[in-house]
XYZ file of N, CA and C in Angstrom:
642
model
N 27.009 -7.751 -7.345
C 25.900 -7.542 -8.352
C 24.745 -7.059 -7.337
N 23.957 -6.094 -8.128
C 22.634 -5.444 -7.191
C 21.647 -6.584 -7.328
N 21.259 -6.756 -5.862
C 19.862 -7.724 -6.023
C 18.891 -7.321 -6.777
N 18.081 -8.085 -7.300
C 16.945 -7.941 -8.224
C 15.805 -7.154 -7.091
N 15.030 -6.027 -7.801
C 14.080 -5.346 -6.675
C 13.051 -6.615 -6.869
N 12.265 -6.654 -5.741
C 11.193 -7.477 -5.624
C 9.934 -6.946 -5.924
N 9.245 -7.413 -6.786
C 7.930 -6.867 -7.063
C 7.087 -6.779 -6.365
N 6.217 -5.511 -6.073
C 4.828 -5.594 -5.052
C 3.735 -6.436 -6.297
N 3.044 -7.057 -5.042
C 1.963 -7.723 -5.703
C 0.758 -7.446 -5.031
N -0.159 -7.077 -5.607
C -1.468 -7.046 -5.153
C -2.589 -7.851 -5.527
N -3.632 -8.355 -4.454
C -4.528 -9.316 -4.974
C -5.838 -8.136 -4.861
N -6.478 -7.953 -5.210
C -7.916 -7.244 -5.511
C -9.055 -8.322 -5.827
N -10.166 -8.197 -5.067
C -11.411 -8.906 -5.440
C -12.292 -7.613 -6.104
N -12.900 -7.882 -7.456
C -13.667 -6.979 -7.982
C -14.835 -8.014 -8.149
N -16.140 -7.214 -7.996
C -17.479 -8.257 -8.352
C -17.947 -7.543 -9.657
N -18.641 -8.220 -10.223
C -19.331 -8.043 -11.304
C -20.745 -8.350 -11.485
N -21.669 -7.167 -11.319
C -23.268 -7.309 -10.939
C -24.171 -6.939 -11.999
N -25.242 -7.104 -11.699
C -26.147 -6.337 -12.788
C -27.338 -7.645 -13.084
N -28.256 -6.921 -13.922
C -29.672 -8.115 -14.376
C -29.228 -9.151 -14.983
N -29.901 -10.040 -14.980
C -29.775 -11.598 -15.587
C -29.443 -11.390 -17.123
N -28.917 -11.932 -17.882
C -28.539 -11.626 -19.137
C -28.044 -10.365 -19.752
N -27.223 -9.757 -18.889
C -26.555 -8.365 -19.544
C -25.213 -8.733 -19.890
N -24.680 -10.035 -19.727
C -23.293 -10.099 -20.581
C -22.319 -10.174 -19.647
N -22.398 -10.323 -18.328
C -21.733 -10.418 -16.998
C -20.277 -11.365 -17.649
N -20.731 -12.597 -17.813
C -20.385 -13.854 -17.756
C -19.128 -13.458 -19.074
N -19.884 -13.057 -20.366
C -19.291 -12.670 -21.539
C -18.215 -11.756 -21.286
N -18.176 -10.693 -20.597
C -17.377 -9.817 -20.080
C -16.121 -10.331 -19.592
N -16.055 -11.004 -18.303
C -15.122 -11.671 -18.006
C -14.447 -12.662 -18.420
N -15.302 -13.331 -19.482
C -14.446 -14.396 -20.444
C -13.642 -13.750 -21.491
N -14.267 -12.582 -22.109
C -13.404 -11.767 -23.160
C -11.876 -11.349 -22.348
N -12.383 -10.669 -21.255
C -11.356 -9.768 -20.481
C -9.985 -11.029 -19.903
N -10.493 -12.173 -19.449
C -9.631 -13.267 -18.952
C -9.046 -13.728 -20.055
N -10.180 -14.388 -20.917
C -9.470 -15.716 -21.678
C -9.276 -14.929 -23.200
N -9.880 -13.581 -23.486
C -9.915 -13.333 -24.777
C -10.980 -14.296 -25.753
N -12.163 -14.810 -25.075
C -12.790 -15.570 -25.586
C -14.328 -15.012 -25.869
N -14.972 -15.281 -26.660
C -16.082 -14.938 -26.906
C -17.452 -15.814 -27.269
N -18.484 -16.327 -26.634
C -19.429 -17.429 -27.251
C -21.005 -16.521 -26.981
N -21.624 -17.172 -28.012
C -23.084 -16.802 -28.129
C -23.878 -17.775 -26.735
N -23.034 -18.775 -26.692
C -23.846 -19.759 -25.417
C -23.230 -20.461 -24.387
N -23.968 -19.131 -23.483
C -23.591 -19.287 -22.010
C -24.981 -19.837 -21.355
N -24.805 -20.719 -20.188
C -25.790 -20.763 -19.228
C -25.847 -19.844 -18.410
N -26.848 -19.294 -17.726
C -26.852 -18.482 -16.900
C -26.135 -18.906 -15.615
N -25.537 -17.751 -14.986
C -24.732 -18.057 -14.026
C -25.593 -18.681 -12.336
N -25.276 -19.448 -11.989
C -25.818 -19.942 -10.665
C -24.901 -19.691 -9.685
N -25.576 -18.604 -8.364
C -25.066 -18.238 -7.410
C -23.749 -17.237 -7.938
N -22.583 -18.014 -7.658
C -21.370 -16.947 -7.945
C -20.391 -17.851 -8.413
N -19.554 -17.320 -9.585
C -18.268 -17.603 -10.207
C -17.206 -17.078 -10.090
N -16.149 -17.636 -10.422
C -14.857 -16.988 -10.129
C -13.705 -16.735 -11.403
N -13.198 -16.209 -11.509
C -12.045 -16.131 -12.844
C -10.952 -15.050 -12.205
N -9.495 -15.524 -12.460
C -8.507 -14.916 -11.981
C -7.518 -14.025 -13.440
N -7.355 -12.988 -13.101
C -6.665 -12.024 -14.222
C -5.273 -11.464 -13.511
N -4.022 -11.745 -14.117
C -3.152 -11.277 -13.538
C -2.265 -10.339 -14.819
N -2.261 -9.225 -14.148
C -1.762 -8.083 -15.099
C -0.057 -7.781 -14.375
N 0.614 -8.027 -15.264
C 2.036 -7.003 -14.979
C 1.923 -5.483 -15.262
N 1.307 -5.034 -14.043
C 0.972 -3.660 -14.246
C 2.067 -2.468 -14.728
N 3.044 -2.568 -13.675
C 4.426 -1.955 -14.402
C 5.600 -2.734 -14.205
N 6.883 -1.888 -14.529
C 8.100 -3.028 -13.943
C 7.936 -3.527 -12.584
N 7.353 -2.637 -11.575
C 7.538 -3.064 -10.189
C 6.316 -3.577 -9.796
N 5.228 -3.833 -10.366
C 4.084 -4.161 -9.772
C 3.246 -5.147 -10.445
N 2.722 -6.404 -9.799
C 1.873 -7.282 -10.300
C 0.391 -7.093 -9.665
N -0.436 -7.119 -10.214
C -1.807 -7.144 -10.219
C -2.576 -8.324 -10.173
N -3.049 -8.927 -9.184
C -3.962 -10.199 -9.509
C -5.404 -9.671 -9.162
N -6.437 -9.715 -10.077
C -7.674 -9.625 -10.146
C -8.571 -10.968 -9.863
N -9.279 -10.976 -8.555
C -9.972 -12.111 -8.379
C -11.549 -11.468 -8.927
N -12.058 -12.091 -10.108
C -13.391 -11.282 -10.744
C -14.608 -12.345 -10.060
N -15.599 -11.565 -9.531
C -16.618 -12.356 -9.069
C -17.893 -11.922 -9.981
N -18.053 -13.135 -10.527
C -19.355 -13.096 -11.221
C -20.793 -13.745 -10.506
N -21.558 -12.468 -10.158
C -22.758 -13.044 -9.035
C -23.971 -12.948 -10.033
N -24.640 -14.041 -9.877
C -25.854 -14.029 -10.777
C -26.816 -12.900 -10.846
N -27.199 -12.639 -11.959
C -28.272 -11.583 -12.212
C -29.525 -11.930 -10.810
N -29.872 -13.141 -10.893
C -31.192 -13.883 -10.613
C -31.074 -13.791 -8.716
N -29.704 -13.579 -8.024
C -29.417 -13.508 -6.862
C -29.996 -11.981 -6.561
N -30.415 -11.203 -7.471
C -31.053 -9.848 -6.894
C -30.225 -9.132 -5.907
N -31.252 -9.010 -4.710
C -30.790 -8.001 -3.707
C -30.640 -9.125 -2.372
N -30.663 -10.456 -2.375
C -30.720 -11.319 -1.458
C -29.767 -11.078 -0.224
N -30.150 -11.841 0.858
C -29.052 -11.678 2.007
C -27.982 -12.233 1.618
N -27.449 -13.478 0.624
C -26.345 -13.959 0.190
C -25.419 -13.167 -0.429
N -25.901 -12.020 -0.770
C -24.910 -10.894 -1.739
C -24.116 -10.475 -0.541
N -24.577 -10.252 0.850
C -23.468 -9.522 1.571
C -22.297 -10.462 2.028
N -22.510 -11.516 1.898
C -21.371 -12.525 1.762
C -20.501 -12.438 0.451
N -21.175 -12.262 -0.383
C -20.332 -12.446 -1.880
C -19.384 -10.867 -1.849
N -20.098 -9.692 -1.302
C -19.528 -8.753 -1.643
C -18.327 -8.231 -0.770
N -18.347 -9.103 0.420
C -17.271 -8.842 1.415
C -15.768 -8.875 0.667
N -15.290 -7.856 1.611
C -13.717 -7.710 1.124
C -13.526 -7.077 -0.397
N -14.763 -6.757 -1.142
C -14.393 -6.193 -2.560
C -13.620 -5.036 -2.581
N -12.896 -4.486 -3.641
C -12.310 -3.348 -3.669
C -12.754 -2.671 -4.591
N -13.524 -3.001 -5.549
C -13.993 -2.670 -6.969
C -15.175 -3.229 -7.343
N -15.915 -2.568 -8.179
C -17.102 -3.432 -8.846
C -17.318 -2.731 -10.350
N -17.925 -3.728 -11.064
C -18.579 -3.412 -12.170
C -20.074 -3.615 -12.155
N -20.923 -2.732 -12.789
C -22.379 -2.997 -12.585
C -22.465 -3.045 -14.280
N -23.203 -3.852 -14.971
C -23.451 -4.018 -15.918
C -24.695 -4.249 -16.577
N -25.135 -3.365 -17.504
C -26.613 -3.127 -18.014
C -26.364 -3.374 -19.357
N -27.563 -3.926 -20.044
C -27.750 -4.176 -21.548
C -28.430 -2.974 -22.154
N -27.492 -2.527 -23.169
C -28.190 -1.219 -23.896
C -29.213 -1.394 -24.866
N -29.405 -2.636 -25.099
C -30.811 -2.916 -25.802
C -31.938 -3.427 -25.059
N -31.831 -3.291 -23.546
C -33.039 -3.446 -22.770
C -32.892 -2.402 -21.677
N -33.916 -1.390 -21.940
C -33.910 -0.266 -21.155
C -34.128 -0.716 -19.459
N -34.991 -1.339 -19.262
C -35.120 -2.383 -18.179
C -34.078 -2.714 -17.176
N -32.884 -3.031 -17.884
C -31.701 -3.486 -17.023
C -31.020 -2.157 -16.889
N -31.302 -1.308 -17.441
C -30.629 0.175 -16.813
C -31.347 0.787 -15.743
N -32.648 0.511 -15.796
C -33.625 1.175 -14.483
C -33.003 0.100 -13.472
N -32.541 -0.963 -13.479
C -32.531 -1.871 -12.295
C -30.896 -1.340 -11.722
N -30.205 -0.519 -12.410
C -28.670 -0.294 -12.042
C -28.745 0.524 -10.771
N -29.448 1.418 -10.475
C -29.817 2.167 -9.252
C -29.916 1.286 -8.129
N -30.546 0.214 -8.101
C -31.010 -0.986 -7.083
C -29.708 -1.599 -6.839
N -28.895 -1.865 -7.847
C -27.626 -2.650 -7.565
C -26.605 -1.869 -6.853
N -26.582 -0.392 -7.432
C -25.557 0.651 -6.749
C -25.934 0.683 -5.160
N -27.382 0.767 -5.017
C -27.587 1.013 -3.609
C -27.405 -0.168 -2.550
N -27.592 -1.310 -3.310
C -27.161 -2.723 -2.669
C -26.096 -2.580 -2.574
N -25.057 -2.587 -3.358
C -23.673 -2.712 -3.245
C -23.198 -1.692 -1.937
N -23.552 -0.449 -2.079
C -22.966 0.645 -1.185
C -23.565 0.511 0.203
N -24.798 -0.291 0.387
C -24.936 -0.741 1.732
C -24.554 -1.850 2.349
N -23.890 -2.817 1.436
C -23.077 -3.880 1.921
C -21.825 -4.135 2.054
N -21.096 -2.992 1.550
C -19.738 -2.944 1.217
C -18.883 -1.834 1.521
N -18.311 -1.495 2.138
C -17.131 -0.307 1.758
C -15.413 -0.367 2.055
N -14.960 0.419 1.548
C -13.664 0.455 1.712
C -13.199 0.547 3.343
N -11.921 0.070 3.669
C -11.431 0.267 5.102
C -11.573 1.392 5.552
N -11.470 2.716 4.785
C -11.618 3.766 5.372
C -13.270 4.419 5.334
N -14.163 3.364 5.211
C -15.715 3.678 5.233
C -15.967 4.461 4.044
N -15.493 4.707 2.644
C -15.943 4.935 1.660
C -16.382 4.147 0.645
N -17.204 4.334 -0.377
C -17.570 3.533 -1.155
C -16.743 2.927 -2.055
N -17.267 1.571 -2.451
C -16.067 0.578 -3.421
C -16.473 1.351 -4.710
N -15.378 2.190 -5.108
C -15.228 2.286 -6.345
C -15.846 1.360 -7.507
N -16.880 2.005 -8.389
C -17.711 1.447 -9.161
C -17.785 1.629 -10.617
N -17.682 1.048 -11.345
C -17.558 1.485 -13.031
C -18.874 0.677 -13.534
N -19.781 1.836 -14.316
C -20.999 1.419 -14.924
C -20.485 0.838 -16.530
N -20.946 -0.475 -16.701
C -20.647 -0.920 -18.326
C -22.088 -0.978 -19.071
N -22.443 0.011 -20.012
C -23.313 -0.011 -20.916
C -22.744 -1.196 -21.793
N -23.626 -2.295 -21.944
C -22.723 -3.581 -22.576
C -23.636 -3.509 -23.497
N -22.879 -4.598 -24.921
C -23.782 -4.745 -26.073
C -24.032 -3.674 -27.138
N -22.802 -2.675 -26.741
C -23.062 -1.470 -27.709
C -22.733 -1.623 -29.211
N -22.464 -2.603 -29.538
C -22.586 -3.120 -31.130
C -23.811 -3.063 -31.454
N -24.797 -3.091 -30.923
C -26.386 -3.368 -31.528
C -26.933 -2.193 -31.082
N -28.509 -1.925 -31.431
C -29.203 -0.953 -31.263
C -29.587 -0.376 -29.943
N -29.274 0.873 -29.561
C -29.264 1.001 -28.058
C -30.639 1.620 -27.805
N -30.847 1.676 -26.539
C -32.516 2.015 -26.056
C -32.205 3.112 -24.904
N -33.119 4.415 -24.930
C -33.078 4.840 -23.657
C -31.790 5.765 -23.412
N -31.331 6.067 -21.945
C -30.474 7.324 -21.799
C -29.075 6.913 -22.176
N -28.491 5.729 -22.669
C -27.126 5.714 -22.913
C -26.890 6.423 -24.636
N -27.930 6.744 -25.028
C -28.167 7.319 -26.372
C -27.507 9.116 -25.829
N -27.730 9.357 -24.733
C -27.266 10.506 -24.375
C -26.074 10.689 -23.765
N -24.514 11.033 -24.019
C -23.458 10.902 -23.205
C -23.419 12.161 -22.259
N -24.069 13.227 -22.019
C -23.985 14.313 -21.193
C -24.764 13.695 -20.164
N -26.069 13.390 -20.572
C -27.109 12.612 -19.758
C -26.506 11.416 -18.613
N -25.698 10.429 -19.576
C -24.995 9.335 -19.056
C -24.076 9.845 -17.690
N -23.338 10.737 -18.098
C -22.331 11.595 -17.423
C -22.930 11.732 -15.940
N -24.011 12.642 -16.122
C -24.927 13.444 -15.162
C -25.200 12.238 -13.906
N -25.873 11.174 -14.487
C -26.400 10.074 -13.934
C -25.183 9.387 -13.239
N -24.118 9.275 -13.730
C -22.908 8.527 -13.142
C -22.644 9.259 -12.008
N -22.500 10.542 -12.035
C -21.965 11.515 -10.740
C -23.043 11.694 -10.017
N -24.290 11.604 -10.079
C -25.397 11.728 -9.029
C -25.398 10.378 -8.351
N -25.169 9.344 -9.106
C -25.255 7.723 -8.196
C -23.935 7.382 -7.955
N -23.077 8.081 -7.861
C -21.811 7.545 -7.306
C -20.817 6.698 -8.084
N -21.076 6.616 -9.101
C -20.345 5.971 -10.043
C -18.998 6.527 -10.559
N -17.620 5.682 -10.556
C -16.460 6.805 -10.995
C -16.149 6.814 -12.328
N -17.164 5.989 -13.073
C -17.034 6.214 -14.668
C -18.109 5.574 -15.002
N -17.957 5.296 -16.661
C -18.821 4.519 -17.196
C -18.120 3.985 -18.655
N -18.604 3.288 -19.446
C -18.068 2.779 -20.788
C -19.055 1.999 -21.355
N -18.911 2.316 -22.706
C -19.812 1.409 -23.595
C -18.945 0.507 -23.793
N -19.580 -0.874 -23.579
C -18.508 -2.074 -23.958
C -19.195 -3.111 -24.872
N -18.887 -3.904 -25.511
C -19.057 -5.002 -26.256
C -18.002 -6.394 -25.927
N -18.785 -7.282 -25.525
C -17.744 -8.492 -25.262
C -17.515 -9.150 -26.562
N -18.532 -8.946 -27.293
C -18.302 -9.720 -28.654
C -17.615 -8.989 -29.328
N -17.199 -7.657 -29.867
C -16.409 -7.235 -30.666
C -15.436 -6.759 -29.958
N -15.204 -7.001 -28.534
C -14.007 -6.489 -27.600
C -14.097 -5.415 -27.775
N -15.118 -4.603 -27.061
C -14.663 -2.823 -27.392
C -14.881 -2.417 -25.707
N -13.879 -1.746 -25.162
C -13.571 -1.080 -24.156
C -13.540 -2.103 -22.773
N -13.476 -3.116 -23.316
C -13.323 -4.239 -21.890
C -11.723 -3.964 -21.262
N -11.119 -3.879 -22.049
C -9.495 -3.578 -21.187
C -9.667 -2.239 -20.772
N -10.148 -1.354 -21.491
C -9.894 0.308 -20.995
C -10.677 0.153 -19.679
N -11.982 -0.433 -19.670
C -12.922 -0.099 -18.398
C -11.943 -0.706 -17.223
N -11.554 -2.134 -17.569
C -10.987 -2.475 -16.356
C -9.289 -1.858 -15.752
N -8.770 -0.980 -16.986
C -7.541 -0.861 -16.509
C -8.215 0.503 -16.027
N -9.212 1.202 -16.164
C -9.705 2.515 -15.392
C -9.795 2.010 -14.054
N -10.486 0.869 -13.777
C -11.163 0.741 -12.565
C -9.727 0.244 -11.449
N -8.975 -0.469 -12.049
C -7.813 -0.974 -11.656
C -6.953 0.427 -10.856
N -6.689 1.311 -11.699
C -6.123 2.469 -11.560
C -6.661 3.294 -10.204
N -8.107 3.134 -10.295
C -8.753 3.885 -9.206
C -8.592 3.137 -7.977
N -8.465 1.740 -7.893
C -8.155 1.115 -6.847
C -6.916 1.325 -6.272
N -5.938 1.191 -7.126
C -4.613 1.399 -6.755
C -4.170 2.706 -5.863
N -5.099 3.479 -6.582
C -4.934 4.919 -6.001
C -5.593 5.173 -4.524
N -6.402 4.620 -4.400
C -7.435 4.395 -3.084
C -6.311 3.537 -2.143
N -5.829 2.637 -2.709
C -4.894 1.905 -1.812
C -3.857 2.553 -1.097
N -3.165 3.611 -1.979
C -2.158 4.080 -1.710
C -2.623 5.168 -0.888
N -3.848 5.875 -0.995
C -4.099 7.190 -0.164
C -4.722 6.338 1.146
N -5.301 5.049 1.339
C -5.946 4.463 2.248
C -4.314 4.227 3.340
N -3.446 3.770 2.568
C -2.291 3.281 3.449
C -1.271 4.542 3.812
N -1.353 5.731 3.208
C -1.026 6.724 3.702
C -1.504 7.283 4.989
N -3.013 7.318 4.765
C -3.697 7.771 6.062
C -3.605 7.010 7.256
N -3.431 5.838 7.055
C -3.018 4.855 8.097
C -1.599 5.184 8.592
N -0.937 5.068 7.777
C 0.580 5.635 8.396
C 0.879 6.934 9.082
N -0.125 7.851 8.538
C -0.272 8.990 9.329
C -1.080 8.903 10.673
N -1.968 7.925 10.859
C -2.711 7.906 11.868
C -1.673 7.353 13.308
N -1.008 6.077 12.632
C -0.376 5.397 13.395
C 1.082 6.623 14.065
N 1.232 7.215 13.081
C 2.421 8.166 13.603
C 1.951 9.095 14.681
N 0.813 9.505 14.587
C -0.165 10.227 15.291
C -0.054 9.722 16.913
N -0.379 8.520 16.754
C -0.628 7.778 17.757
C 0.442 7.199 18.671
N 1.761 6.909 17.847
C 3.037 6.640 18.329
C 3.317 8.128 18.995
N 3.427 9.479 18.604
C 3.650 10.320 19.143
C 3.024 10.836 20.141
N 1.988 10.831 20.227
C 0.807 11.485 21.179
C 1.034 11.078 22.617
N 0.824 9.777 22.667
C 1.221 9.463 24.277
C 2.591 9.805 24.727
N 3.623 9.629 23.724
C 4.942 9.847 24.259
C 5.048 11.366 24.509
N 4.617 12.058 23.847
C 4.631 13.704 24.063
C 3.749 13.938 25.575
N 2.623 13.452 25.389
C 2.073 13.546 26.877
C 2.654 13.164 28.111
N 3.101 12.182 27.854
C 3.830 11.683 29.097
C 4.960 12.330 29.736
N 5.622 12.952 28.474
C 7.113 13.578 28.801
C 6.345 14.948 29.518
N 5.324 15.729 29.142
C 5.034 16.880 29.718
C 4.489 16.567 31.192
N 3.671 15.279 31.165
C 3.670 15.068 32.767
C 4.639 14.638 33.550
N 5.609 14.025 33.095
C 6.875 13.975 33.837
C 7.791 15.637 33.785
N 7.607 16.275 33.079
C 8.251 17.759 33.506
C 7.162 18.209 34.760
N 5.973 18.031 34.167
C 5.406 18.898 35.411
C 5.550 18.052 36.868
N 5.621 16.819 36.833
C 6.193 16.226 38.231
C 7.244 16.842 38.808
N 8.278 16.905 38.106
C 9.490 17.411 38.411
C 9.363 18.746 38.892
N 8.719 19.665 38.098
C 8.573 21.222 38.958
C 7.697 21.166 39.831
């Protein structure tokens, strides 16, 4: 009998950041536990949740979701929290324009404190949360939101509602797809670099020996 094919397993650290009260904890609870409550205490410091995805027949993806408190703002501890992250959600509340205004600062802070192993920015998706309620500001204009995300370096954005379970799974799948693509590209680049390094000295030493012989 043919041996069973061993599944590839990935463990990815994903940050969930944004202003206080934007629904970060609710999004994680909905995604991981399919649960919503109106009554959450504000996250203090950082909290964790694990989501296991049977991505395809050959791949298991484990997501370690880091729920970082809005009041942490841009303090020094965030550098420790961000370390080794390979993806991020920045969340704002569509009913409070002020939380959208803070998005640019959160993105700049993220980009200044963590990058992927190839020094490119961590892929980040913007979540316009509480879309089941009346919206304020730019989120009412889809093309302007598209332009904003392109300008600020977001890989995409979604209107979400943890309460009504709108676009939570879709946003997560979009981000994980991008992370897997990045993983594959970085691994290929590293393999190509290793091949060049291995071949380089061998070729040059052969050339030198030939020179000596002649």
